[in-house]
PDB file of N, CA and C in Angstrom:
ATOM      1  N   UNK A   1     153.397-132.646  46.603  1.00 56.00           N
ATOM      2  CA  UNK A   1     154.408-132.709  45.581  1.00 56.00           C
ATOM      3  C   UNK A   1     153.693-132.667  44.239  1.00 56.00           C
ATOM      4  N   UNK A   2     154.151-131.527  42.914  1.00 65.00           N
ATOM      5  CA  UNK A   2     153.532-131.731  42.084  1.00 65.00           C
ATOM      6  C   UNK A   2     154.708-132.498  40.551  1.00 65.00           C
ATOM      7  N   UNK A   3     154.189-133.265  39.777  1.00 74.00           N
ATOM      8  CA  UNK A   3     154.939-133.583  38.875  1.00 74.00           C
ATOM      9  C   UNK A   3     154.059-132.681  37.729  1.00 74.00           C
ATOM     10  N   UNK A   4     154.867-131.935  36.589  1.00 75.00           N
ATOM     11  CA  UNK A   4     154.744-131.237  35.646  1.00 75.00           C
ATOM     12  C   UNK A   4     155.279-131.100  34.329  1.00 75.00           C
ATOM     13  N   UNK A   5     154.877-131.556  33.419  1.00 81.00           N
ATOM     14  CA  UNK A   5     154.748-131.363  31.528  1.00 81.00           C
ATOM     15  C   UNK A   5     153.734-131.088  31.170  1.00 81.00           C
ATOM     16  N   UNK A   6     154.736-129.885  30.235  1.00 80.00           N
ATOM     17  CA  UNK A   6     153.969-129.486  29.111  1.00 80.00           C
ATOM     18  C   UNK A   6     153.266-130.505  28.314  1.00 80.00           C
ATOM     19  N   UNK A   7     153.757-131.884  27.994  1.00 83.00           N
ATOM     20  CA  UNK A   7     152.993-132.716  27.008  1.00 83.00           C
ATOM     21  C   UNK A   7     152.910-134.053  27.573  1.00 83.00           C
ATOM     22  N   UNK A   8     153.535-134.669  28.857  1.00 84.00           N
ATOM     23  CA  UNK A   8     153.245-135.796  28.898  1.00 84.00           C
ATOM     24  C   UNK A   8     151.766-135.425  30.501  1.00 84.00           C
ATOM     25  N   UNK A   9     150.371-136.397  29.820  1.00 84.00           N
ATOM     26  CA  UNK A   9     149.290-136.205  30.753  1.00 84.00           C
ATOM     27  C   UNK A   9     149.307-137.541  31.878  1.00 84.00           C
ATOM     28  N   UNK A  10     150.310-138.111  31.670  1.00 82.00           N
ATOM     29  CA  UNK A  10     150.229-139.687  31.933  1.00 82.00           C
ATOM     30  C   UNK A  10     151.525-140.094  32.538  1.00 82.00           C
ATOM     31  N   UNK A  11     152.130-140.324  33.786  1.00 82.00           N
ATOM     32  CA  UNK A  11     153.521-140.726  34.006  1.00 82.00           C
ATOM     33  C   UNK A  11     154.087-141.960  33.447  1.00 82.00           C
ATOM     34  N   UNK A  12     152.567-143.055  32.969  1.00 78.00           N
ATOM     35  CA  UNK A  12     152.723-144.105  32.153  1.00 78.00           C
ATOM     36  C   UNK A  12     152.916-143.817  30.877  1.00 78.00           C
ATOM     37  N   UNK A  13     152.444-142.878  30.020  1.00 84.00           N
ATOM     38  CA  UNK A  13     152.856-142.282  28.953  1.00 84.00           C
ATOM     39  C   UNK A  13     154.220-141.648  28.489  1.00 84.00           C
ATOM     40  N   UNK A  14     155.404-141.859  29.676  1.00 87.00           N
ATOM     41  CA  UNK A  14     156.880-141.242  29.271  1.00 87.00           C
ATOM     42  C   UNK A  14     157.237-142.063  28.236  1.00 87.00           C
ATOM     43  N   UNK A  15     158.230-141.775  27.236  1.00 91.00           N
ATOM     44  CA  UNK A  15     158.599-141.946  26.211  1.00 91.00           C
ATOM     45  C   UNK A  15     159.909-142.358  26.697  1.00 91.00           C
ATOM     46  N   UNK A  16     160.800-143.562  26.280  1.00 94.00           N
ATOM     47  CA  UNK A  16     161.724-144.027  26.434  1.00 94.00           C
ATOM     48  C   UNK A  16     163.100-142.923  26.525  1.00 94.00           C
ATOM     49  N   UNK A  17     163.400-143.180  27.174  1.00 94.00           N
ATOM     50  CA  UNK A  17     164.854-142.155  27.125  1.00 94.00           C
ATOM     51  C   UNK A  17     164.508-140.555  27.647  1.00 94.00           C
ATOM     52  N   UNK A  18     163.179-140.892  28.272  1.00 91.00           N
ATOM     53  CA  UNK A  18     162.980-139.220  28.714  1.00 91.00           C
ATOM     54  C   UNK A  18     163.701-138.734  29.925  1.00 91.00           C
ATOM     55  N   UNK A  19     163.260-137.571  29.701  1.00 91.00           N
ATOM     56  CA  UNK A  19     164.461-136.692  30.994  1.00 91.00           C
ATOM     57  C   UNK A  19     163.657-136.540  31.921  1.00 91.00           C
ATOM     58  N   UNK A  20     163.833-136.455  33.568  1.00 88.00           N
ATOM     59  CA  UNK A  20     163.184-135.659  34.247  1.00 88.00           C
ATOM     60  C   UNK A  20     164.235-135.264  35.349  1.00 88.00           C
ATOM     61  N   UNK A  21     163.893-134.422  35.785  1.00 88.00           N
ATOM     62  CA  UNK A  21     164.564-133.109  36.352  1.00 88.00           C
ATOM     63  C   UNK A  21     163.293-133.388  37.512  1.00 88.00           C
ATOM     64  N   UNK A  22     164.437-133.478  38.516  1.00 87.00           N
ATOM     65  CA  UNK A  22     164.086-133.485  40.057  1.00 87.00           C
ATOM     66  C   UNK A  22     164.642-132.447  41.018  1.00 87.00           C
ATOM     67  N   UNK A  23     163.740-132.343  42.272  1.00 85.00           N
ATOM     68  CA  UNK A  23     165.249-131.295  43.229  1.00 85.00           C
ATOM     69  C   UNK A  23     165.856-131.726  43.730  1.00 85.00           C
ATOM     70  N   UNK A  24     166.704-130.718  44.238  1.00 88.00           N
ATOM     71  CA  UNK A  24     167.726-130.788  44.558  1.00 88.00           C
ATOM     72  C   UNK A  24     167.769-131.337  46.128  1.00 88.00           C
ATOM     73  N   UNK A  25     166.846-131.318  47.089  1.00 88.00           N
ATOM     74  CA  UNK A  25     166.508-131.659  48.057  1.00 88.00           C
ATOM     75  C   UNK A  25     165.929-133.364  48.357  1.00 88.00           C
ATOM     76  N   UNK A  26     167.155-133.505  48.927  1.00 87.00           N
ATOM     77  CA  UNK A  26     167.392-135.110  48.863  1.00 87.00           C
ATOM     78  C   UNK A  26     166.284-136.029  49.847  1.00 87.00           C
ATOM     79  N   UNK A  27     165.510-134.901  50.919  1.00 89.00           N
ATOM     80  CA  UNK A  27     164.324-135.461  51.238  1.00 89.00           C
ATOM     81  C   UNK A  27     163.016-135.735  50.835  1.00 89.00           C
ATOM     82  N   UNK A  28     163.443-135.049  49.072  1.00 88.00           N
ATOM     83  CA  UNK A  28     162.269-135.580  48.409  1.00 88.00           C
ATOM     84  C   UNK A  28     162.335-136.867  47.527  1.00 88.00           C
ATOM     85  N   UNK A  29     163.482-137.279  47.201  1.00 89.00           N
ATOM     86  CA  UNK A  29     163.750-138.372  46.786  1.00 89.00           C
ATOM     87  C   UNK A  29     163.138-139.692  47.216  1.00 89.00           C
ATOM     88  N   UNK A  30     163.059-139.778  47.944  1.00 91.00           N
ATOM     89  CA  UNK A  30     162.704-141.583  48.184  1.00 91.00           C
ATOM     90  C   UNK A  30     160.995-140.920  47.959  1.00 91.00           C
ATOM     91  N   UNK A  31     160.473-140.071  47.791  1.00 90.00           N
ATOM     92  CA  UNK A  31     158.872-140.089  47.268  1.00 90.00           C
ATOM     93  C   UNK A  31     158.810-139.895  46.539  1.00 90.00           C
ATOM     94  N   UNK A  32     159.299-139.318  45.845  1.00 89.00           N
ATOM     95  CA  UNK A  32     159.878-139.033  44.089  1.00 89.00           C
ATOM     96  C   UNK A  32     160.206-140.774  43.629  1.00 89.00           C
ATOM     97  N   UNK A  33     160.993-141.624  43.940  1.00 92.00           N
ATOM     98  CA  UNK A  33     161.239-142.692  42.944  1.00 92.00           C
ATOM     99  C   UNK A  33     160.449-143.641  44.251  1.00 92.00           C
ATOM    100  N   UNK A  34     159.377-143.847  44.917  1.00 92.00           N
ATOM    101  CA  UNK A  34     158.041-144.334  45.372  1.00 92.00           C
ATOM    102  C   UNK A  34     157.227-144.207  44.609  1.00 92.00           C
ATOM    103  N   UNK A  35     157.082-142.596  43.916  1.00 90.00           N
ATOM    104  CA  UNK A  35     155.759-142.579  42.525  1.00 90.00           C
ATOM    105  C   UNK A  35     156.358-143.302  41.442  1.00 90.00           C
ATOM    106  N   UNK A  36     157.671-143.396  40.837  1.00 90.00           N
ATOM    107  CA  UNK A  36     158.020-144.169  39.666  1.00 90.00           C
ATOM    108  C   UNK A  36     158.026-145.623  40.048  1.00 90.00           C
ATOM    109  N   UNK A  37     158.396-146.282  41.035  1.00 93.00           N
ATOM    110  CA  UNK A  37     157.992-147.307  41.427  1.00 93.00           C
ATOM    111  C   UNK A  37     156.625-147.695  41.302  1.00 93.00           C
ATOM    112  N   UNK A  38     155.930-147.166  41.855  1.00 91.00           N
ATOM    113  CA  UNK A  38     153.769-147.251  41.720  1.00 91.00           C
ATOM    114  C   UNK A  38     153.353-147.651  40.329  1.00 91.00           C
ATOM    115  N   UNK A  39     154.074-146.878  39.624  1.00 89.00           N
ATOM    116  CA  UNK A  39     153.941-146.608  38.140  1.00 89.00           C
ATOM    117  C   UNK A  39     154.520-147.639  37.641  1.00 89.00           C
ATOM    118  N   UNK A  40     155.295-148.551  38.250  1.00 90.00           N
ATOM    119  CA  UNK A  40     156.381-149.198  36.929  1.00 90.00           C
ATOM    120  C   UNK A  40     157.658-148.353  36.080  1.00 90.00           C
ATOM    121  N   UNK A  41     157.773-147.663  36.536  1.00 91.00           N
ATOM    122  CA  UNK A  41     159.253-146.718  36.106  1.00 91.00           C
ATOM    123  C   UNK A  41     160.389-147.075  36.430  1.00 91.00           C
ATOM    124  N   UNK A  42     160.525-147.493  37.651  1.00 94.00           N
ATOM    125  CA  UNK A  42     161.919-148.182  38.048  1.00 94.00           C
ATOM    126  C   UNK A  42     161.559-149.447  39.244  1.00 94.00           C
ATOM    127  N   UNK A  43     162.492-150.223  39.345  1.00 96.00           N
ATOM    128  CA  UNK A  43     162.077-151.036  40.469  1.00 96.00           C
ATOM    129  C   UNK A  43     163.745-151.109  40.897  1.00 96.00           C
ATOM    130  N   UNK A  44     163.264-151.541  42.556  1.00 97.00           N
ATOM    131  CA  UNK A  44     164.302-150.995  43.057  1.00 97.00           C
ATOM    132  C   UNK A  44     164.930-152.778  43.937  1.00 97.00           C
ATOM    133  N   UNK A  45     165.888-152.748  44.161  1.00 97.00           N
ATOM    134  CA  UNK A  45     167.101-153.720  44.657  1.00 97.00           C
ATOM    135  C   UNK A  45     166.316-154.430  45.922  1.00 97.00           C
ATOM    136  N   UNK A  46     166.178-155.883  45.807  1.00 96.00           N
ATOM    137  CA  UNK A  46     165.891-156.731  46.474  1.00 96.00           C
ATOM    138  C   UNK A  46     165.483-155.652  47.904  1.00 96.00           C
ATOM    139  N   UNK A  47     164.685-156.079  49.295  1.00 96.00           N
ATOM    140  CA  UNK A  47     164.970-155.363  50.571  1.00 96.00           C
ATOM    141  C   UNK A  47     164.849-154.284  50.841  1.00 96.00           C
ATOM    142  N   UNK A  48     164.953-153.266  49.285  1.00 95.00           N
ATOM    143  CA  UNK A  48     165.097-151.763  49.666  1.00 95.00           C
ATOM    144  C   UNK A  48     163.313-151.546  49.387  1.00 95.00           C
ATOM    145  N   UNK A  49     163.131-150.181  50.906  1.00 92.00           N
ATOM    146  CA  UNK A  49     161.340-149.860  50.693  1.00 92.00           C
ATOM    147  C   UNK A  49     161.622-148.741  49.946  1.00 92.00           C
ATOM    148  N   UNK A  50     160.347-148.261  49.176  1.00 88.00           N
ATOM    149  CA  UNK A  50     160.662-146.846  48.546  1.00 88.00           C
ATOM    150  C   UNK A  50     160.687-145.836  49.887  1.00 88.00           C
ATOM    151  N   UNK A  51     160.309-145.982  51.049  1.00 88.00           N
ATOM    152  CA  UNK A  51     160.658-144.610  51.648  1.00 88.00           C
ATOM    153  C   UNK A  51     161.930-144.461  51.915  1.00 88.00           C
ATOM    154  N   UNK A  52     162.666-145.245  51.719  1.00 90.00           N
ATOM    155  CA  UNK A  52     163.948-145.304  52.544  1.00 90.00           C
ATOM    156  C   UNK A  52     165.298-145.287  50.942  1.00 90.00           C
ATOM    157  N   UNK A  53     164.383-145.601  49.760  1.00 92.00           N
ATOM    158  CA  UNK A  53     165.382-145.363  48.616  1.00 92.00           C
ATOM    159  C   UNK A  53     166.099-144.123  48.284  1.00 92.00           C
ATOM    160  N   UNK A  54     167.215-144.665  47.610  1.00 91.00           N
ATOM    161  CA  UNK A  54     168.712-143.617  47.167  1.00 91.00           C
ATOM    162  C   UNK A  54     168.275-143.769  45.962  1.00 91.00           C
ATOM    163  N   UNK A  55     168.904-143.453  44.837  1.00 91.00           N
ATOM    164  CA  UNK A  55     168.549-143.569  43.252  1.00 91.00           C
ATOM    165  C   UNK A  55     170.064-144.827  43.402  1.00 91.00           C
ATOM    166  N   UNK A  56     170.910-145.096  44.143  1.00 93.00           N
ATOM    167  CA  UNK A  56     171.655-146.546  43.969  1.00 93.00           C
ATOM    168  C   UNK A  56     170.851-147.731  44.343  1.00 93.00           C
ATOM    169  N   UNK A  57     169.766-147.154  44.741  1.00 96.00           N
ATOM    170  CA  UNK A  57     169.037-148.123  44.942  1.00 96.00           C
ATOM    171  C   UNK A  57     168.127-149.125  43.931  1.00 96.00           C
ATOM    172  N   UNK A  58     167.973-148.300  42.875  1.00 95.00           N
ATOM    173  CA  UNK A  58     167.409-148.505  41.942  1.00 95.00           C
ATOM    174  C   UNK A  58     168.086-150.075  41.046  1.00 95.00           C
ATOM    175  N   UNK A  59     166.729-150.739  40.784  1.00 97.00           N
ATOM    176  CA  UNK A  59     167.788-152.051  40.210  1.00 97.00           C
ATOM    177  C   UNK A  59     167.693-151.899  38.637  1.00 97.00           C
ATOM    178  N   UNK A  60     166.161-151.565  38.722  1.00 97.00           N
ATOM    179  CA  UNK A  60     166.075-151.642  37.187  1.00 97.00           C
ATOM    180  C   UNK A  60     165.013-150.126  36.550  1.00 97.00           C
ATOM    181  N   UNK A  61     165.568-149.941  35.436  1.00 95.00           N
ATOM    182  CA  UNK A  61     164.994-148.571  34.365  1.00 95.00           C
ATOM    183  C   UNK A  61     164.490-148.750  33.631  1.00 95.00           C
ATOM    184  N   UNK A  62     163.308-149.449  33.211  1.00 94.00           N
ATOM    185  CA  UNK A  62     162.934-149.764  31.841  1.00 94.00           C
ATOM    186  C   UNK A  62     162.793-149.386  30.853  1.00 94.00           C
ATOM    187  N   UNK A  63     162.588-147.826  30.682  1.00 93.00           N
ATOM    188  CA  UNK A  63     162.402-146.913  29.777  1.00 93.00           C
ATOM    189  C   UNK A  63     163.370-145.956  29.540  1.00 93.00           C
ATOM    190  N   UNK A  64     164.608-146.519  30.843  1.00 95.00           N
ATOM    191  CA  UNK A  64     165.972-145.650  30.336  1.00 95.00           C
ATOM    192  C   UNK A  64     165.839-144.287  30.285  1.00 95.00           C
ATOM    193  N   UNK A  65     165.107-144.079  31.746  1.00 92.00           N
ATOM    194  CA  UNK A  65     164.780-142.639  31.868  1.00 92.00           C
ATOM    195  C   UNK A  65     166.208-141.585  32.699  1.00 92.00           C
ATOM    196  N   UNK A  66     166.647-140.890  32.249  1.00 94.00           N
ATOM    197  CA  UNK A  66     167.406-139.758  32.163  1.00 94.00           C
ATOM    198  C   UNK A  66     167.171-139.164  33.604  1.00 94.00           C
ATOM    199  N   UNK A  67     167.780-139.502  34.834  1.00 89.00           N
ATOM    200  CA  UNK A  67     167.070-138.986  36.156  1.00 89.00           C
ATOM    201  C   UNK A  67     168.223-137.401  36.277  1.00 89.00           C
ATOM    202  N   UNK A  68     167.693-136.552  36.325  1.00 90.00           N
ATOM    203  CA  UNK A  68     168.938-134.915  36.246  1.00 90.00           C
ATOM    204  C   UNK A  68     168.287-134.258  37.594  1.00 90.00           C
ATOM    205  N   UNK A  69     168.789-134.133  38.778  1.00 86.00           N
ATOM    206  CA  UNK A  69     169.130-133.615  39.609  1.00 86.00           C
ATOM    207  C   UNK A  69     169.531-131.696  39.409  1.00 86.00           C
TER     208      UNK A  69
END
């Protein structure tokens, strides 16, 4: 799986309120918000593992990131 910007070199480096654009393929999801989890990007609802996460799963956003499907 690759993650890609033009300007951010750092997934810790997103800027509050940023966008990211994911696919559309819902079996990439729970490894997709597993790396923002790793990172501190989102943390997710008491019980839930990241392999097994939904984005309802998600408890908290700290940086109020823009998730676009």
């Amino acid at each position: 799986m690759g993650i890609y910007s033009k300007k951010v070199k750092n997934l810790k480096d997103l800027k509050d309120g940023a966008q990211i654009l994911l696919s559309n393929s819902k079996s990439d999801w729970p490894r997709v918000i597993g790396i923002f989890v790793d990172q501190g990007l989102l943390t997710l609802k008491d019980g839930v593992k990241a392999e097994d996460a939904t984005f309802d799963d998600i408890k908290d956003n700290p940086k109020k990131t823009k998730i676009q499907i």
